PDB file of C-alpha atoms in Angstrom:
ATOM      1  CA  MET A   1      83.496 270.010  -2.351  1.00  0.00           C
ATOM      2  CA  PHE A   2      80.332 268.710  -4.130  1.00  0.00           C
ATOM      3  CA  ILE A   3      81.709 265.345  -4.918  1.00  0.00           C
ATOM      4  CA  SER A   4      83.748 264.862  -1.666  1.00  0.00           C
ATOM      5  CA  ASP A   5      80.753 265.576   0.425  1.00  0.00           C
ATOM      6  CA  PRO A   6      77.561 263.962  -1.140  1.00  0.00           C
ATOM      7  CA  GLN A   7      75.370 263.944   1.944  1.00  0.00           C
ATOM      8  CA  PHE A   8      75.934 267.700   2.470  1.00  0.00           C
ATOM      9  CA  ALA A   9      75.320 268.287  -1.158  1.00  0.00           C
ATOM     10  CA  HIS A  10      72.002 266.168  -1.217  1.00  0.00           C
ATOM     11  CA  THR A  11      70.773 268.126   1.902  1.00  0.00           C
ATOM     12  CA  VAL A  12      71.310 271.381  -0.020  1.00  0.00           C
ATOM     13  CA  GLN A  13      69.613 269.863  -3.096  1.00  0.00           C
ATOM     14  CA  GLN A  14      66.547 268.947  -1.109  1.00  0.00           C
ATOM     15  CA  ILE A  15      66.293 272.301   0.576  1.00  0.00           C
ATOM     16  CA  ILE A  16      66.535 274.043  -2.717  1.00  0.00           C
ATOM     17  CA  GLU A  17      63.693 271.703  -4.248  1.00  0.00           C
ATOM     18  CA  PHE A  18      61.369 272.477  -1.303  1.00  0.00           C
ATOM     19  CA  VAL A  19      61.941 276.182  -1.635  1.00  0.00           C
ATOM     20  CA  GLY A  20      61.750 275.898  -5.628  1.00  0.00           C
ATOM     21  CA  THR A  21      58.498 273.901  -5.529  1.00  0.00           C
ATOM     22  CA  PHE A  22      56.863 276.610  -3.155  1.00  0.00           C
ATOM     23  CA  ALA A  23      58.048 279.283  -5.454  1.00  0.00           C
ATOM     24  CA  PHE A  24      56.976 277.734  -8.734  1.00  0.00           C
ATOM     25  CA  ALA A  25      53.851 276.706  -7.366  1.00  0.00           C
ATOM     26  CA  ILE A  26      52.972 280.082  -6.580  1.00  0.00           C
ATOM     27  CA  SER A  27      53.805 281.328 -10.064  1.00  0.00           C
ATOM     28  CA  GLY A  28      51.467 278.659 -11.605  1.00  0.00           C
ATOM     29  CA  ILE A  29      48.691 279.385  -9.331  1.00  0.00           C
ATOM     30  CA  ARG A  30      48.916 283.119  -9.898  1.00  0.00           C
ATOM     31  CA  HIS A  31      48.832 282.470 -14.021  1.00  0.00           C
ATOM     32  CA  ALA A  32      45.582 280.257 -13.238  1.00  0.00           C
ATOM     33  CA  ALA A  33      43.830 282.883 -10.973  1.00  0.00           C
ATOM     34  CA  ALA A  34      44.547 285.305 -13.887  1.00  0.00           C
ATOM     35  CA  LYS A  35      42.708 283.026 -16.065  1.00  0.00           C
ATOM     36  CA  LYS A  36      39.898 282.547 -13.710  1.00  0.00           C
ATOM     37  CA  PHE A  37      40.558 279.030 -13.030  1.00  0.00           C
ATOM     38  CA  ASP A  38      38.725 277.379  -9.979  1.00  0.00           C
ATOM     39  CA  TRP A  39      40.869 276.070  -6.817  1.00  0.00           C
ATOM     40  CA  PHE A  40      41.297 272.664  -8.251  1.00  0.00           C
ATOM     41  CA  GLY A  41      42.666 274.121 -11.645  1.00  0.00           C
ATOM     42  CA  GLY A  42      44.897 276.375  -9.793  1.00  0.00           C
ATOM     43  CA  PHE A  43      46.141 273.484  -7.823  1.00  0.00           C
ATOM     44  CA  VAL A  44      46.717 271.513 -11.037  1.00  0.00           C
ATOM     45  CA  CYS A  45      48.585 274.290 -12.538  1.00  0.00           C
ATOM     46  CA  GLY A  46      50.667 274.824  -9.356  1.00  0.00           C
ATOM     47  CA  VAL A  47      51.626 271.038  -9.499  1.00  0.00           C
ATOM     48  CA  ALA A  48      52.542 271.072 -13.223  1.00  0.00           C
ATOM     49  CA  VAL A  49      54.944 273.783 -13.045  1.00  0.00           C
ATOM     50  CA  ALA A  50      56.308 272.758  -9.622  1.00  0.00           C
ATOM     51  CA  ILE A  51      56.970 269.191 -10.552  1.00  0.00           C
ATOM     52  CA  GLY A  52      56.965 269.121 -14.215  1.00  0.00           C
ATOM     53  CA  GLY A  53      60.683 269.740 -15.022  1.00  0.00           C
ATOM     54  CA  GLY A  54      61.864 267.793 -12.373  1.00  0.00           C
ATOM     55  CA  THR A  55      59.779 264.823 -13.497  1.00  0.00           C
ATOM     56  CA  ILE A  56      61.303 264.880 -16.970  1.00  0.00           C
ATOM     57  CA  ARG A  57      64.703 265.454 -15.437  1.00  0.00           C
ATOM     58  CA  ASP A  58      64.340 262.340 -13.464  1.00  0.00           C
ATOM     59  CA  VAL A  59      62.760 260.025 -16.093  1.00  0.00           C
ATOM     60  CA  MET A  60      65.600 260.966 -18.408  1.00  0.00           C
ATOM     61  CA  LEU A  61      68.303 260.262 -15.552  1.00  0.00           C
ATOM     62  CA  GLY A  62      66.409 256.819 -14.893  1.00  0.00           C
ATOM     63  CA  VAL A  63      65.194 257.382 -11.574  1.00  0.00           C
ATOM     64  CA  THR A  64      61.963 257.613  -9.602  1.00  0.00           C
ATOM     65  CA  PRO A  65      60.395 261.014 -10.033  1.00  0.00           C
ATOM     66  CA  PHE A  66      61.347 263.069  -6.954  1.00  0.00           C
ATOM     67  CA  TRP A  67      57.792 263.834  -5.998  1.00  0.00           C
ATOM     68  CA  MET A  68      57.093 260.296  -5.812  1.00  0.00           C
ATOM     69  CA  THR A  69      59.495 259.367  -2.955  1.00  0.00           C
ATOM     70  CA  SER A  70      57.817 262.086  -0.490  1.00  0.00           C
ATOM     71  CA  PRO A  71      54.416 263.862  -0.270  1.00  0.00           C
ATOM     72  CA  ILE A  72      56.124 267.005   0.855  1.00  0.00           C
ATOM     73  CA  TYR A  73      56.090 268.495  -2.736  1.00  0.00           C
ATOM     74  CA  LEU A  74      52.475 268.046  -3.102  1.00  0.00           C
ATOM     75  CA  ILE A  75      52.005 269.590   0.349  1.00  0.00           C
ATOM     76  CA  CYS A  76      54.256 272.507  -0.712  1.00  0.00           C
ATOM     77  CA  THR A  77      52.059 273.163  -3.502  1.00  0.00           C
ATOM     78  CA  ALA A  78      48.930 273.028  -1.406  1.00  0.00           C
ATOM     79  CA  LEU A  79      50.558 275.520   1.219  1.00  0.00           C
ATOM     80  CA  ALA A  80      51.356 277.768  -2.036  1.00  0.00           C
ATOM     81  CA  GLN A  81      47.736 277.610  -2.719  1.00  0.00           C
ATOM     82  CA  VAL A  82      46.642 278.454   0.709  1.00  0.00           C
ATOM     83  CA  PHE A  83      49.309 281.567   0.681  1.00  0.00           C
ATOM     84  CA  VAL A  84      47.661 282.633  -2.520  1.00  0.00           C
ATOM     85  CA  VAL A  85      44.206 282.517  -1.770  1.00  0.00           C
ATOM     86  CA  ALA A  86      45.078 284.063   1.988  1.00  0.00           C
ATOM     87  CA  PHE A  87      47.256 286.866   0.777  1.00  0.00           C
ATOM     88  CA  LYS A  88      45.655 287.569  -2.567  1.00  0.00           C
ATOM     89  CA  ARG A  89      44.993 291.178  -1.696  1.00  0.00           C
ATOM     90  CA  TYR A  90      48.354 291.696  -0.799  1.00  0.00           C
ATOM     91  CA  LEU A  91      49.937 289.800  -4.000  1.00  0.00           C
ATOM     92  CA  ARG A  92      47.566 292.014  -5.888  1.00  0.00           C
ATOM     93  CA  THR A  93      49.298 295.140  -4.659  1.00  0.00           C
ATOM     94  CA  LEU A  94      52.881 293.694  -5.681  1.00  0.00           C
ATOM     95  CA  ASP A  95      53.566 294.661  -9.243  1.00  0.00           C
ATOM     96  CA  ASN A  96      54.422 291.622 -11.372  1.00  0.00           C
ATOM     97  CA  ALA A  97      54.351 289.501  -8.247  1.00  0.00           C
ATOM     98  CA  TRP A  98      54.087 286.301 -10.484  1.00  0.00           C
ATOM     99  CA  PHE A  99      57.065 287.229 -12.371  1.00  0.00           C
ATOM    100  CA  VAL A 100      59.365 287.330  -9.189  1.00  0.00           C
ATOM    101  CA  PHE A 101      58.183 284.034  -7.906  1.00  0.00           C
ATOM    102  CA  ASP A 102      58.567 282.413 -11.416  1.00  0.00           C
ATOM    103  CA  THR A 103      62.199 283.694 -11.522  1.00  0.00           C
ATOM    104  CA  LEU A 104      62.665 282.333  -8.092  1.00  0.00           C
ATOM    105  CA  GLY A 105      61.591 278.966  -9.235  1.00  0.00           C
ATOM    106  CA  LEU A 106      63.526 278.927 -12.364  1.00  0.00           C
ATOM    107  CA  ALA A 107      66.885 279.831 -10.346  1.00  0.00           C
ATOM    108  CA  LEU A 108      66.089 277.249  -7.483  1.00  0.00           C
ATOM    109  CA  PHE A 109      65.285 274.442  -9.590  1.00  0.00           C
ATOM    110  CA  THR A 110      68.094 275.034 -12.131  1.00  0.00           C
ATOM    111  CA  ILE A 111      70.564 274.599  -9.390  1.00  0.00           C
ATOM    112  CA  ALA A 112      68.551 271.285  -8.223  1.00  0.00           C
ATOM    113  CA  GLY A 113      68.676 269.868 -11.625  1.00  0.00           C
ATOM    114  CA  ILE A 114      72.610 270.465 -11.650  1.00  0.00           C
ATOM    115  CA  GLN A 115      73.175 269.021  -8.490  1.00  0.00           C
ATOM    116  CA  LYS A 116      71.114 265.922  -8.855  1.00  0.00           C
ATOM    117  CA  THR A 117      72.724 265.167 -12.208  1.00  0.00           C
ATOM    118  CA  LEU A 118      76.066 265.590 -11.041  1.00  0.00           C
ATOM    119  CA  LEU A 119      75.160 263.245  -7.943  1.00  0.00           C
ATOM    120  CA  PHE A 120      74.529 260.639 -10.419  1.00  0.00           C
ATOM    121  CA  GLY A 121      77.737 260.835 -12.118  1.00  0.00           C
ATOM    122  CA  TYR A 122      76.988 262.412 -15.443  1.00  0.00           C
ATOM    123  CA  PRO A 123      79.368 264.860 -16.801  1.00  0.00           C
ATOM    124  CA  PHE A 124      78.842 268.789 -16.353  1.00  0.00           C
ATOM    125  CA  TRP A 125      77.367 269.403 -19.936  1.00  0.00           C
ATOM    126  CA  VAL A 126      74.513 267.159 -19.116  1.00  0.00           C
ATOM    127  CA  ALA A 127      74.148 268.463 -15.766  1.00  0.00           C
ATOM    128  CA  ILE A 128      73.685 272.174 -17.623  1.00  0.00           C
ATOM    129  CA  ILE A 129      71.060 270.838 -19.856  1.00  0.00           C
ATOM    130  CA  MET A 130      69.434 268.986 -17.346  1.00  0.00           C
ATOM    131  CA  GLY A 131      69.475 272.097 -15.173  1.00  0.00           C
ATOM    132  CA  CYS A 132      67.640 274.117 -17.791  1.00  0.00           C
ATOM    133  CA  ILE A 133      64.980 271.349 -18.330  1.00  0.00           C
ATOM    134  CA  THR A 134      64.423 271.250 -14.680  1.00  0.00           C
ATOM    135  CA  GLY A 135      64.014 274.957 -14.389  1.00  0.00           C
ATOM    136  CA  ALA A 136      62.035 275.649 -17.540  1.00  0.00           C
ATOM    137  CA  ALA A 137      60.099 272.616 -18.485  1.00  0.00           C
ATOM    138  CA  GLY A 138      57.323 273.002 -15.863  1.00  0.00           C
ATOM    139  CA  GLY A 139      56.782 276.667 -17.176  1.00  0.00           C
ATOM    140  CA  VAL A 140      56.019 275.140 -20.591  1.00  0.00           C
ATOM    141  CA  ILE A 141      53.727 272.658 -19.454  1.00  0.00           C
ATOM    142  CA  ARG A 142      51.994 275.303 -17.262  1.00  0.00           C
ATOM    143  CA  ASP A 143      51.568 277.642 -20.434  1.00  0.00           C
ATOM    144  CA  ILE A 144      50.305 274.718 -22.348  1.00  0.00           C
ATOM    145  CA  LEU A 145      47.702 274.206 -19.926  1.00  0.00           C
ATOM    146  CA  LEU A 146      46.714 277.699 -19.915  1.00  0.00           C
ATOM    147  CA  ASN A 147      46.554 277.990 -23.689  1.00  0.00           C
ATOM    148  CA  LYS A 148      49.604 280.403 -23.791  1.00  0.00           C
ATOM    149  CA  VAL A 149      52.796 280.264 -25.964  1.00  0.00           C
ATOM    150  CA  PRO A 150      55.501 278.892 -23.731  1.00  0.00           C
ATOM    151  CA  VAL A 151      57.656 281.863 -22.606  1.00  0.00           C
ATOM    152  CA  ILE A 152      60.838 279.900 -23.403  1.00  0.00           C
ATOM    153  CA  PHE A 153      59.870 279.775 -27.058  1.00  0.00           C
ATOM    154  CA  GLN A 154      59.380 283.825 -27.279  1.00  0.00           C
ATOM    155  CA  LYS A 155      62.157 286.250 -27.245  1.00  0.00           C
ATOM    156  CA  GLU A 156      62.232 287.055 -23.437  1.00  0.00           C
ATOM    157  CA  ILE A 157      65.233 285.757 -21.695  1.00  0.00           C
ATOM    158  CA  TYR A 158      64.261 282.649 -19.976  1.00  0.00           C
ATOM    159  CA  ALA A 159      66.165 279.430 -20.588  1.00  0.00           C
ATOM    160  CA  MET A 160      69.555 281.267 -21.395  1.00  0.00           C
ATOM    161  CA  ALA A 161      69.460 282.763 -17.965  1.00  0.00           C
ATOM    162  CA  SER A 162      69.416 279.037 -16.888  1.00  0.00           C
ATOM    163  CA  ILE A 163      72.080 278.157 -19.227  1.00  0.00           C
ATOM    164  CA  ALA A 164      74.343 281.004 -18.086  1.00  0.00           C
ATOM    165  CA  GLY A 165      73.787 280.018 -14.373  1.00  0.00           C
ATOM    166  CA  GLY A 166      74.565 276.473 -15.104  1.00  0.00           C
ATOM    167  CA  LEU A 167      78.059 277.562 -16.838  1.00  0.00           C
ATOM    168  CA  LEU A 168      78.760 279.751 -13.759  1.00  0.00           C
ATOM    169  CA  TYR A 169      78.158 276.722 -11.503  1.00  0.00           C
ATOM    170  CA  TRP A 170      80.522 274.726 -13.652  1.00  0.00           C
ATOM    171  CA  GLY A 171      83.227 277.390 -13.629  1.00  0.00           C
ATOM    172  CA  MET A 172      82.951 277.689  -9.676  1.00  0.00           C
ATOM    173  CA  THR A 173      83.092 273.939  -9.466  1.00  0.00           C
ATOM    174  CA  GLU A 174      86.186 273.573 -11.259  1.00  0.00           C
ATOM    175  CA  LEU A 175      87.786 276.282  -8.976  1.00  0.00           C
ATOM    176  CA  GLU A 176      86.698 274.040  -5.966  1.00  0.00           C
ATOM    177  CA  VAL A 177      84.499 276.750  -4.570  1.00  0.00           C
ATOM    178  CA  ASN A 178      82.246 275.712  -1.700  1.00  0.00           C
ATOM    179  CA  VAL A 179      78.919 274.222  -2.867  1.00  0.00           C
ATOM    180  CA  GLY A 180      76.683 276.656  -0.916  1.00  0.00           C
ATOM    181  CA  ILE A 181      78.503 279.673  -2.425  1.00  0.00           C
ATOM    182  CA  THR A 182      78.569 278.240  -5.601  1.00  0.00           C
ATOM    183  CA  ALA A 183      74.660 277.732  -5.419  1.00  0.00           C
ATOM    184  CA  LEU A 184      74.263 281.348  -4.009  1.00  0.00           C
ATOM    185  CA  SER A 185      76.048 282.664  -6.715  1.00  0.00           C
ATOM    186  CA  THR A 186      74.378 280.833  -9.399  1.00  0.00           C
ATOM    187  CA  PHE A 187      71.075 281.728  -7.954  1.00  0.00           C
ATOM    188  CA  LEU A 188      71.805 285.584  -7.929  1.00  0.00           C
ATOM    189  CA  LEU A 189      73.132 285.325 -11.470  1.00  0.00           C
ATOM    190  CA  ILE A 190      69.959 283.848 -12.736  1.00  0.00           C
ATOM    191  CA  CYS A 191      67.729 286.199 -10.962  1.00  0.00           C
ATOM    192  CA  LEU A 192      69.953 289.127 -12.011  1.00  0.00           C
ATOM    193  CA  ILE A 193      69.857 288.124 -15.521  1.00  0.00           C
ATOM    194  CA  ARG A 194      66.028 287.757 -15.759  1.00  0.00           C
ATOM    195  CA  PHE A 195      65.396 291.117 -13.588  1.00  0.00           C
ATOM    196  CA  LEU A 196      67.656 292.760 -15.970  1.00  0.00           C
ATOM    197  CA  ALA A 197      66.300 291.598 -19.229  1.00  0.00           C
ATOM    198  CA  VAL A 198      62.820 292.353 -18.369  1.00  0.00           C
ATOM    199  CA  ARG A 199      63.701 295.798 -16.811  1.00  0.00           C
ATOM    200  CA  TYR A 200      65.843 296.966 -19.976  1.00  0.00           C
ATOM    201  CA  HIS A 201      64.029 295.053 -22.507  1.00  0.00           C
ATOM    202  CA  ILE A 202      67.009 292.834 -23.381  1.00  0.00           C
ATOM    203  CA  SER A 203      66.057 289.810 -25.649  1.00  0.00           C
ATOM    204  CA  LEU A 204      67.376 287.358 -28.304  1.00  0.00           C
ATOM    205  CA  PRO A 205      66.877 288.267 -32.084  1.00  0.00           C
ATOM    206  CA  VAL A 206      63.503 287.033 -33.371  1.00  0.00           C
ATOM    207  CA  LEU A 207      63.617 284.214 -35.849  1.00  0.00           C
ATOM    208  CA  LYS A 208      62.059 285.528 -39.045  1.00  0.00           C
ATOM    209  CA  SER A 209      60.489 283.876 -41.870  1.00  0.00           C
ATOM    210  CA  GLU A 210      61.194 284.428 -45.697  1.00  0.00           C
ATOM    211  CA  ASP A 211      57.529 286.008 -45.809  1.00  0.00           C
ATOM    212  CA  ASN A 212      58.036 288.555 -43.254  1.00  0.00           C
ATOM    213  CA  GLY A 213      61.505 289.315 -44.329  1.00  0.00           C
TER     214      GLY A 213
END
């Protein structure tokens, strides 16, 4: 279905990128607000997390970075900042609201990365890697700007959720499942893994040096 109807797949991919940009931008702006950045600093962090992973993906694929083809992605980030400023009181009452938006962005951008890589004819193992980069690299850039250890380098399940989603996407594509159902299933799996991992403190083993046993 994905290969036989590229126009439909491209439309789905664009919608996912728009929604993912908004969700990731909110996550970055919320992190910046916690560090007491000003509005410009918040916007920079929102842009970094919203377009960082996709930019790295597009450069590696040899195409023009997606945000340079339309201003809608920067507009999405600006709207996300307006949303955070306007509804900060309500967002403050939501426990771990930044985590929810970050998870939504991870899931949506993982799917967008997979779909775009497949559109350019790359094999699925490359698409899974690109999906992970698209979903996780923006968060790495954000955490560096905020002087924090990137979350994917800690024991928390993050990039592995993206990879698991990529494997599900590959399996459902091999079974020729409709691209919409495949994308929705992948989205739900990534979110479920993230939520369960945090809820039940599921993590990968910590790498220990010889000094600390």
